[in-house]
Amino acid sequence: MTKNVLDFEKPIFDLESKLEEMRKYQDTLDIAEEVKSLEEKVIHLKKAVYGNLTRWQRVQLARHPERPYTLDYIYLMTDDFIELHGDRYYKDDKAIVGGFAKMDDQTVMIIGHQKGRDTKSNLYRNFGMPNPEGYRKALRLMKLAEKFNKPVITLLDTPGAFPGIEAEENGQAEAIARNLLEMSRLKVPIIVVIIGEGASGGALGIGVGDRILMLQNTWYSVISPESCSSILWRSWDYKEQAAEALKLTAEDLLEQKIIDRIVPEPLGGAHKDHMQIATGLKKILMSELVALLKLKPEKLVQNRLKKFGSMGVYSE
Amino acid sequence: MGWFSRSKQNISPESQKRDIPDGQWVKCDGCQEIIHKNQMESNLWVCQKCNHHFRINSDNYISIIFDKGSFREMDKKMRSADPLKFTDTKTYKDRIESTIKKSNLYDAVKTGMGKVDGRRISFACMDFRFIGGSMGAVVGEKIARAIEKAFTNKIPMVIISQSGGARMMEGAYSLMQMAKTSAQLARLADAKIPYISILTDPTTGGTTASYAMLGDVIIAEPKALIGFAGPRVIKQTIGKDLPEGFQRSEFLLEHGFVDLIVNRKDLKAQLSQLFEYMS
């Protein structure tokens, strides 16, 4: 049973606890009927709750502390991962991890934001908020992949690029901008997957690619609902409205033609079954890779320019 | 209290807005000097006493940089389609309409081609008057098209940034403009066509984290605020006061992120010289 219960999950949690309690007496008392009907009730309730999530609830699921993170996906989807470290200028950023790995028989460069699970590991990972050296490490690894003609997979999950003094001194904006430019002309396939939070430039800094996928319960936008609320409503209390207004869910982004595909999650979210989501994602990644690996490098780059060139709605 | 003294302060200063006011006299934000408007204009809206560079608009920059009458604007009437039907305390649609009326601009950038000392260039200039110079789909598309013009005509590209960052009211679309413009600049770079980025006060957020920081040469006006995160956010995050001069042009020069700080009066000559070196 999960410890981290979100507000809207409370009725499900209560019912499940009751069910568990009843099961204890199943052998001694004749309550099989009641247990069965309660089981059905739980399933119905789950479908009702998880099938009608608001955008803010999606944001909460995307941030669920038990969700699989980049390293979890790497261990569940690939073999023989060798993590590579450092930007070769300054430091090794712990908020972005990456390295070579085997996905079935295909060698890939896999890179992603990395959050921590508890206070200690979150401090170590800086809550998944990269500094410039993280973006520069990511770029170094992508160039390495390009040199040896290996496809790149990036996993996005960040509350944003870190807003700090050092980050500014070391060129946070330049590091992100450089990645956008270099990723747009990288001569190997890039698949981008939003696995949790896709907060603004901090996410996009490793998010330019040929195929953009989003897990079902994730968000991706120009700003977090909280910050949007604080700027536009001048109060932190309008995050639900801000989430609605920003239209930041996977379904929204598919409709906006910004992403290509939604990766379905287990009922209740990716954290309910790490193996199931990782297996599902791997299958999709492999099929996408097969298609992309058939394209010539020039064609890939040309398509990428066109892809991002077509994003946006305006009237003339 | 004398009979002539004011019982309450009924004229409050417009503290945040630093556009050029309509009156004949202007107070310098740098040294408090009172300067006549004509004098300001002839000095390109720079204080003669303390060299404070006032924020000016895209039309002003066009008149400073281009040979007289040579600039031709492109995509002038492109405007936002409000794809998200965004509403906060008021609707984005109303916000756009009232801003268009007030500013006489259709969005936060002017693009076009013209001549600088006889040399044709493609050009984009952001304008803070339109929703804080924020970048949405119109800004991204117009800039991308201007870069394409530089590419197809093999002429230098210049972008003047003056922007609070990506525009919230267009959500992920705004974010993607960063990738769209950067991808165009990658192609321009591969074709060995020069791109000069000019940063003015302020240049922050997604604008800085895309085309503004990608110039072959990056020029900043003196003392402009330039950064990724806004100073208020950083202060809140780290819980400390920020060092003097933090995120100003001189700070970026010192840390290696701009090439030159150029006074407005020298801007055109410097551009011309750089074009010559990079051709």
mmCIF file with all atom_site columns, C-alpha atoms in Angstrom, chain A residues 185-273:
data_model
loop_
_atom_site.group_PDB
_atom_site.id
_atom_site.type_symbol
_atom_site.label_atom_id
_atom_site.label_alt_id
_atom_site.label_comp_id
_atom_site.label_asym_id
_atom_site.label_entity_id
_atom_site.label_seq_id
_atom_site.pdbx_PDB_ins_code
_atom_site.Cartn_x
_atom_site.Cartn_y
_atom_site.Cartn_z
_atom_site.occupancy
_atom_site.B_iso_or_equiv
_atom_site.pdbx_formal_charge
_atom_site.auth_seq_id
_atom_site.auth_comp_id
_atom_site.auth_asym_id
_atom_site.auth_atom_id
_atom_site.pdbx_PDB_model_num
ATOM 1  C CA . ARG A 1 185 ? 21.424 19.759 -36.068 1.00 0.00 ? 185 ARG A CA 1
ATOM 2  C CA . LEU A 1 186 ? 22.669 16.576 -34.382 1.00 0.00 ? 186 LEU A CA 1
ATOM 3  C CA . LYS A 1 187 ? 23.193 13.931 -37.068 1.00 0.00 ? 187 LYS A CA 1
ATOM 4  C CA . VAL A 1 188 ? 21.762 10.974 -35.138 1.00 0.00 ? 188 VAL A CA 1
ATOM 5  C CA . PRO A 1 189 ? 18.154 10.258 -34.134 1.00 0.00 ? 189 PRO A CA 1
ATOM 6  C CA . ILE A 1 190 ? 16.929 11.857 -30.905 1.00 0.00 ? 190 ILE A CA 1
ATOM 7  C CA . ILE A 1 191 ? 13.846 10.620 -29.060 1.00 0.00 ? 191 ILE A CA 1
ATOM 8  C CA . VAL A 1 192 ? 12.584 12.793 -26.222 1.00 0.00 ? 192 VAL A CA 1
ATOM 9  C CA . VAL A 1 193 ? 10.318 11.426 -23.479 1.00 0.00 ? 193 VAL A CA 1
ATOM 10 C CA . ILE A 1 194 ? 8.675  13.558 -20.796 1.00 0.00 ? 194 ILE A CA 1
ATOM 11 C CA . ILE A 1 195 ? 8.572  11.153 -17.853 1.00 0.00 ? 195 ILE A CA 1
ATOM 12 C CA . GLY A 1 196 ? 7.470  13.583 -15.129 1.00 0.00 ? 196 GLY A CA 1
ATOM 13 C CA . GLU A 1 197 ? 7.723  17.354 -15.034 1.00 0.00 ? 197 GLU A CA 1
ATOM 14 C CA . GLY A 1 198 ? 8.591  19.310 -18.156 1.00 0.00 ? 198 GLY A CA 1
ATOM 15 C CA . ALA A 1 199 ? 9.213  22.747 -16.746 1.00 0.00 ? 199 ALA A CA 1
ATOM 16 C CA . SER A 1 200 ? 10.110 25.301 -19.337 1.00 0.00 ? 200 SER A CA 1
ATOM 17 C CA . GLY A 1 201 ? 13.633 25.924 -20.667 1.00 0.00 ? 201 GLY A CA 1
ATOM 18 C CA . GLY A 1 202 ? 15.086 23.637 -18.042 1.00 0.00 ? 202 GLY A CA 1
ATOM 19 C CA . ALA A 1 203 ? 13.281 20.735 -19.687 1.00 0.00 ? 203 ALA A CA 1
ATOM 20 C CA . LEU A 1 204 ? 13.608 21.876 -23.309 1.00 0.00 ? 204 LEU A CA 1
ATOM 21 C CA . GLY A 1 205 ? 17.387 22.201 -22.780 1.00 0.00 ? 205 GLY A CA 1
ATOM 22 C CA . ILE A 1 206 ? 17.585 18.447 -23.451 1.00 0.00 ? 206 ILE A CA 1
ATOM 23 C CA . GLY A 1 207 ? 14.260 18.270 -25.290 1.00 0.00 ? 207 GLY A CA 1
ATOM 24 C CA . VAL A 1 208 ? 14.804 18.932 -28.996 1.00 0.00 ? 208 VAL A CA 1
ATOM 25 C CA . GLY A 1 209 ? 14.369 15.774 -31.039 1.00 0.00 ? 209 GLY A CA 1
ATOM 26 C CA . ASP A 1 210 ? 12.789 13.840 -33.887 1.00 0.00 ? 210 ASP A CA 1
ATOM 27 C CA . ARG A 1 211 ? 10.033 12.263 -31.831 1.00 0.00 ? 211 ARG A CA 1
ATOM 28 C CA . ILE A 1 212 ? 8.586  13.772 -28.652 1.00 0.00 ? 212 ILE A CA 1
ATOM 29 C CA . LEU A 1 213 ? 6.704  11.369 -26.394 1.00 0.00 ? 213 LEU A CA 1
ATOM 30 C CA . MET A 1 214 ? 4.888  12.100 -23.174 1.00 0.00 ? 214 MET A CA 1
ATOM 31 C CA . LEU A 1 215 ? 3.863  9.697  -20.466 1.00 0.00 ? 215 LEU A CA 1
ATOM 32 C CA . GLN A 1 216 ? 0.150  9.919  -19.745 1.00 0.00 ? 216 GLN A CA 1
ATOM 33 C CA . ASN A 1 217 ? 0.378  11.651 -16.351 1.00 0.00 ? 217 ASN A CA 1
ATOM 34 C CA . THR A 1 218 ? 3.024  14.278 -16.980 1.00 0.00 ? 218 THR A CA 1
ATOM 35 C CA . TRP A 1 219 ? 3.050  17.989 -17.758 1.00 0.00 ? 219 TRP A CA 1
ATOM 36 C CA . TYR A 1 220 ? 5.072  20.149 -20.105 1.00 0.00 ? 220 TYR A CA 1
ATOM 37 C CA . SER A 1 221 ? 4.782  23.920 -20.382 1.00 0.00 ? 221 SER A CA 1
ATOM 38 C CA . VAL A 1 222 ? 6.466  27.275 -20.428 1.00 0.00 ? 222 VAL A CA 1
ATOM 39 C CA . ILE A 1 223 ? 6.088  27.733 -16.679 1.00 0.00 ? 223 ILE A CA 1
ATOM 40 C CA . SER A 1 224 ? 4.889  25.784 -13.640 1.00 0.00 ? 224 SER A CA 1
ATOM 41 C CA . PRO A 1 225 ? 1.280  26.390 -12.545 1.00 0.00 ? 225 PRO A CA 1
ATOM 42 C CA . GLU A 1 226 ? 2.501  27.839 -9.226  1.00 0.00 ? 226 GLU A CA 1
ATOM 43 C CA . SER A 1 227 ? 4.830  30.399 -10.810 1.00 0.00 ? 227 SER A CA 1
ATOM 44 C CA . CYS A 1 228 ? 2.200  31.254 -13.400 1.00 0.00 ? 228 CYS A CA 1
ATOM 45 C CA . SER A 1 229 ? -0.297 31.861 -10.605 1.00 0.00 ? 229 SER A CA 1
ATOM 46 C CA . SER A 1 230 ? 2.130  34.058 -8.694  1.00 0.00 ? 230 SER A CA 1
ATOM 47 C CA . ILE A 1 231 ? 2.881  36.221 -11.727 1.00 0.00 ? 231 ILE A CA 1
ATOM 48 C CA . LEU A 1 232 ? -0.524 36.522 -13.398 1.00 0.00 ? 232 LEU A CA 1
ATOM 49 C CA . TRP A 1 233 ? -2.777 36.341 -10.332 1.00 0.00 ? 233 TRP A CA 1
ATOM 50 C CA . ARG A 1 234 ? -0.167 37.821 -7.981  1.00 0.00 ? 234 ARG A CA 1
ATOM 51 C CA . SER A 1 235 ? -0.892 35.024 -5.518  1.00 0.00 ? 235 SER A CA 1
ATOM 52 C CA . TRP A 1 236 ? 0.149  31.392 -5.092  1.00 0.00 ? 236 TRP A CA 1
ATOM 53 C CA . ASP A 1 237 ? -3.489 30.308 -4.649  1.00 0.00 ? 237 ASP A CA 1
ATOM 54 C CA . TYR A 1 238 ? -4.522 29.995 -8.285  1.00 0.00 ? 238 TYR A CA 1
ATOM 55 C CA . LYS A 1 239 ? -2.399 27.020 -9.307  1.00 0.00 ? 239 LYS A CA 1
ATOM 56 C CA . GLU A 1 240 ? -5.434 24.932 -10.261 1.00 0.00 ? 240 GLU A CA 1
ATOM 57 C CA . GLN A 1 241 ? -6.716 27.669 -12.552 1.00 0.00 ? 241 GLN A CA 1
ATOM 58 C CA . ALA A 1 242 ? -3.238 28.257 -13.927 1.00 0.00 ? 242 ALA A CA 1
ATOM 59 C CA . ALA A 1 243 ? -2.858 24.539 -14.709 1.00 0.00 ? 243 ALA A CA 1
ATOM 60 C CA . GLU A 1 244 ? -6.198 24.629 -16.556 1.00 0.00 ? 244 GLU A CA 1
ATOM 61 C CA . ALA A 1 245 ? -5.271 27.792 -18.456 1.00 0.00 ? 245 ALA A CA 1
ATOM 62 C CA . LEU A 1 246 ? -1.827 26.540 -19.500 1.00 0.00 ? 246 LEU A CA 1
ATOM 63 C CA . LYS A 1 247 ? -3.247 23.345 -21.079 1.00 0.00 ? 247 LYS A CA 1
ATOM 64 C CA . LEU A 1 248 ? -0.177 21.390 -20.089 1.00 0.00 ? 248 LEU A CA 1
ATOM 65 C CA . THR A 1 249 ? -1.167 17.700 -20.095 1.00 0.00 ? 249 THR A CA 1
ATOM 66 C CA . ALA A 1 250 ? -0.136 15.025 -22.573 1.00 0.00 ? 250 ALA A CA 1
ATOM 67 C CA . GLU A 1 251 ? -3.578 15.127 -24.225 1.00 0.00 ? 251 GLU A CA 1
ATOM 68 C CA . ASP A 1 252 ? -3.337 18.915 -24.532 1.00 0.00 ? 252 ASP A CA 1
ATOM 69 C CA . LEU A 1 253 ? 0.106  18.802 -26.092 1.00 0.00 ? 253 LEU A CA 1
ATOM 70 C CA . LEU A 1 254 ? -0.889 16.076 -28.532 1.00 0.00 ? 254 LEU A CA 1
ATOM 71 C CA . GLU A 1 255 ? -3.772 18.260 -29.618 1.00 0.00 ? 255 GLU A CA 1
ATOM 72 C CA . GLN A 1 256 ? -1.416 21.239 -29.939 1.00 0.00 ? 256 GLN A CA 1
ATOM 73 C CA . LYS A 1 257 ? 0.767  19.042 -32.203 1.00 0.00 ? 257 LYS A CA 1
ATOM 74 C CA . ILE A 1 258 ? 3.772  19.655 -29.992 1.00 0.00 ? 258 ILE A CA 1
ATOM 75 C CA . ILE A 1 259 ? 4.225  16.019 -29.039 1.00 0.00 ? 259 ILE A CA 1
ATOM 76 C CA . ASP A 1 260 ? 3.883  12.964 -31.268 1.00 0.00 ? 260 ASP A CA 1
ATOM 77 C CA . ARG A 1 261 ? 2.630  10.285 -28.972 1.00 0.00 ? 261 ARG A CA 1
ATOM 78 C CA . ILE A 1 262 ? 1.277  9.525  -25.493 1.00 0.00 ? 262 ILE A CA 1
ATOM 79 C CA . VAL A 1 263 ? 2.728  6.585  -23.563 1.00 0.00 ? 263 VAL A CA 1
ATOM 80 C CA . PRO A 1 264 ? -0.074 4.997  -21.485 1.00 0.00 ? 264 PRO A CA 1
ATOM 81 C CA . GLU A 1 265 ? 0.560  4.527  -17.767 1.00 0.00 ? 265 GLU A CA 1
ATOM 82 C CA . PRO A 1 266 ? -0.828 1.875  -15.401 1.00 0.00 ? 266 PRO A CA 1
ATOM 83 C CA . LEU A 1 267 ? -4.134 2.860  -13.773 1.00 0.00 ? 267 LEU A CA 1
ATOM 84 C CA . GLY A 1 268 ? -3.345 5.371  -11.034 1.00 0.00 ? 268 GLY A CA 1
ATOM 85 C CA . GLY A 1 269 ? 0.032  6.378  -12.449 1.00 0.00 ? 269 GLY A CA 1
ATOM 86 C CA . ALA A 1 270 ? 3.473  5.129  -13.409 1.00 0.00 ? 270 ALA A CA 1
ATOM 87 C CA . HIS A 1 271 ? 4.435  4.657  -9.765  1.00 0.00 ? 271 HIS A CA 1
ATOM 88 C CA . LYS A 1 272 ? 1.860  1.885  -9.325  1.00 0.00 ? 272 LYS A CA 1
ATOM 89 C CA . ASP A 1 273 ? 3.958  -0.466 -11.429 1.00 0.00 ? 273 ASP A CA 1
#
